[in-house]
Structure formats: C-alpha cells, structure tokens
Amino acid sequence: HSHNFTEIVVVAHGTGVHIVNDQESLISPGDIYILHGDVVHAYKEIRGMEHYNIMYNHAIFPFPK
C-alpha cells in the first residue's frame, strides 16, 4: 500500500520484514525510517512488532521556504 503523506516509523518491539519498492529489509527495535508519500510498502513475517507512526501531511503543514 502507499499513502499521500510522509510517515515516520519508530519500531519499539518485535521484528519483521519491511518491503519498500520490492526491496526487503529486516526491522527491529530502535529502527526509525521515513517513508515519503506515494512510496509502496508492506510488512511481512511480523513477530510481536509494535511500532509508532508519525504522519506528516505537507498540504496541511508545508515546509517553510
């Protein structure tokens, strides 16, 4: 799936595999990653994973110039 906003993800517990544009990466506690809007991504092999998402909509809060 994808979103039309930027997403910052913080992995708190557990493990899994994050797939971004068909590239797989292992994720574990302490990992932080940023997904820009319209990036196709998914999770698999999730084992007790708990993560926190911070979603940022550029249409509502544009970056200053």
Coordinates of N, CA and C in Angstrom, one line a residue:
H1 N 0.8 -1.2 0.0 CA 0.0 0.0 0.0 C 0.9 1.2 0.0
S2 N 0.3 2.4 -0.2 CA 1.0 3.7 -0.1 C 0.1 4.7 0.5
H3 N 0.7 5.9 0.8 CA -0.1 7.0 1.4 C 0.3 8.2 0.6
N4 N -0.5 9.3 0.9 CA -0.3 10.6 0.2 C 0.4 11.5 1.3
F5 N 1.0 11.0 2.3 CA 1.7 11.8 3.3 C 3.0 11.1 3.7
T6 N 3.9 11.9 4.3 CA 5.1 11.3 4.8 C 4.9 10.6 6.1
E7 N 5.5 9.5 6.3 CA 5.3 8.7 7.5 C 6.7 8.4 8.1
I8 N 6.8 8.7 9.4 CA 8.0 8.4 10.2 C 7.6 7.2 11.1
V9 N 8.4 6.2 11.0 CA 8.0 4.9 11.8 C 9.1 4.6 12.8
V10 N 8.8 4.4 14.0 CA 9.7 4.0 15.1 C 9.3 2.6 15.6
V11 N 10.2 1.7 15.4 CA 10.0 0.3 15.9 C 10.3 0.2 17.3
A12 N 9.3 -0.2 18.2 CA 9.5 -0.3 19.6 C 9.8 -1.7 20.1
H13 N 9.1 -2.7 19.5 CA 9.3 -4.1 20.0 C 9.1 -5.0 18.8
G14 N 9.7 -6.2 18.9 CA 9.5 -7.2 17.9 C 10.3 -7.0 16.7
T15 N 10.1 -7.9 15.7 CA 10.8 -7.9 14.5 C 9.9 -8.1 13.3
G16 N 10.4 -7.9 12.1 CA 9.6 -8.1 10.9 C 10.5 -7.8 9.7
V17 N 9.8 -7.9 8.5 CA 10.5 -7.5 7.3 C 9.6 -6.4 6.7
H18 N 10.3 -5.3 6.3 CA 9.6 -4.2 5.7 C 10.0 -4.2 4.2
I19 N 9.0 -4.2 3.3 CA 9.2 -4.2 1.9 C 8.9 -2.8 1.4
V20 N 9.9 -2.2 0.7 CA 9.7 -0.8 0.1 C 10.2 -0.9 -1.3
N21 N 9.2 -0.6 -2.2 CA 9.5 -0.7 -3.6 C 10.2 -2.0 -4.0
D22 N 9.7 -3.1 -3.5 CA 10.1 -4.5 -3.8 C 11.5 -4.8 -3.1
Q23 N 12.0 -4.0 -2.3 CA 13.3 -4.3 -1.6 C 13.0 -4.6 -0.1
E24 N 13.4 -5.7 0.4 CA 13.2 -6.2 1.7 C 14.3 -5.8 2.7
S25 N 13.8 -5.4 3.9 CA 14.8 -5.0 4.9 C 14.3 -5.6 6.3
L26 N 15.2 -6.2 7.1 CA 14.8 -6.6 8.4 C 14.6 -5.4 9.3
I27 N 13.6 -5.4 10.1 CA 13.4 -4.3 11.1 C 13.3 -4.8 12.5
S28 N 13.9 -4.1 13.4 CA 13.9 -4.5 14.8 C 13.8 -3.3 15.7
P29 N 13.7 -3.5 17.0 CA 13.5 -2.4 18.0 C 14.7 -1.3 17.8
G30 N 14.3 -0.1 17.9 CA 15.2 1.0 17.7 C 15.4 1.6 16.3
D31 N 14.8 0.8 15.3 CA 14.9 1.3 13.9 C 13.9 2.4 13.8
I32 N 14.3 3.4 13.0 CA 13.5 4.6 12.6 C 13.7 4.8 11.1
Y33 N 12.6 4.9 10.4 CA 12.7 5.1 9.0 C 11.6 6.1 8.5
I34 N 11.8 6.7 7.4 CA 10.9 7.7 6.8 C 10.4 7.2 5.5
L35 N 9.1 7.2 5.3 CA 8.5 6.9 4.0 C 7.9 8.1 3.4
H36 N 8.3 8.5 2.3 CA 7.7 9.7 1.6 C 6.4 9.2 1.0
G37 N 5.5 10.2 0.7 CA 4.2 9.9 0.1 C 4.4 9.2 -1.2
D38 N 3.4 8.3 -1.4 CA 3.3 7.5 -2.7 C 4.4 6.5 -2.8
V39 N 5.1 6.1 -1.7 CA 6.1 5.0 -1.8 C 5.3 3.7 -1.4
V40 N 5.4 2.7 -2.3 CA 4.7 1.5 -2.0 C 5.5 0.7 -1.0
H41 N 4.8 0.2 0.1 CA 5.4 -0.5 1.1 C 4.5 -1.5 1.8
A42 N 5.1 -2.5 2.5 CA 4.3 -3.6 3.2 C 5.2 -4.2 4.2
Y43 N 4.5 -5.0 5.1 CA 5.2 -5.7 6.1 C 4.9 -7.2 6.0
K44 N 5.9 -8.1 6.4 CA 5.7 -9.5 6.4 C 6.5 -10.1 7.5
E45 N 6.2 -11.3 7.9 CA 7.0 -12.1 8.9 C 7.1 -11.3 10.2
I46 N 6.0 -10.7 10.6 CA 5.9 -9.8 11.8 C 5.9 -10.7 13.0
R47 N 6.7 -10.5 14.0 CA 6.8 -11.2 15.2 C 6.8 -10.3 16.4
G48 N 5.6 -10.1 17.0 CA 5.4 -9.3 18.1 C 5.8 -7.8 17.9
M49 N 5.7 -7.3 16.7 CA 6.1 -6.0 16.4 C 5.1 -4.9 16.9
E50 N 5.7 -3.9 17.5 CA 4.9 -2.8 17.9 C 5.7 -1.6 17.4
H51 N 5.0 -0.7 16.7 CA 5.7 0.5 16.1 C 4.8 1.7 16.2
Y52 N 5.4 2.8 16.2 CA 4.7 4.1 16.3 C 4.8 4.8 15.0
N53 N 3.7 5.4 14.5 CA 3.8 6.1 13.2 C 3.5 7.6 13.5
I54 N 4.3 8.4 12.9 CA 4.1 9.9 12.9 C 3.8 10.3 11.5
M55 N 2.6 10.8 11.2 CA 2.2 11.1 9.8 C 2.3 12.6 9.6
Y56 N 2.8 13.0 8.5 CA 3.0 14.4 8.2 C 2.4 14.7 6.9
N57 N 1.4 15.6 6.8 CA 0.8 15.9 5.6 C 1.3 17.3 5.1
H58 N 2.0 17.3 4.0 CA 2.6 18.5 3.5 C 1.6 19.6 3.1
A59 N 0.4 19.1 2.7 CA -0.7 20.0 2.3 C -1.2 20.8 3.5
I60 N -1.2 20.3 4.7 CA -1.6 21.0 5.8 C -0.5 21.8 6.5
F61 N 0.7 21.2 6.6 CA 1.8 21.8 7.2 C 3.0 21.8 6.2
P62 N 3.0 22.8 5.3 CA 4.1 22.8 4.3 C 5.4 23.2 5.0
F63 N 6.5 22.7 4.5 CA 7.8 23.1 5.0 C 8.1 24.6 4.6
P64 N 8.7 25.4 5.5 CA 9.0 26.8 5.2 C 10.0 26.9 4.1
K65 N 10.0 28.0 3.4 CA 10.9 28.2 2.3 C 12.0 29.1 2.7

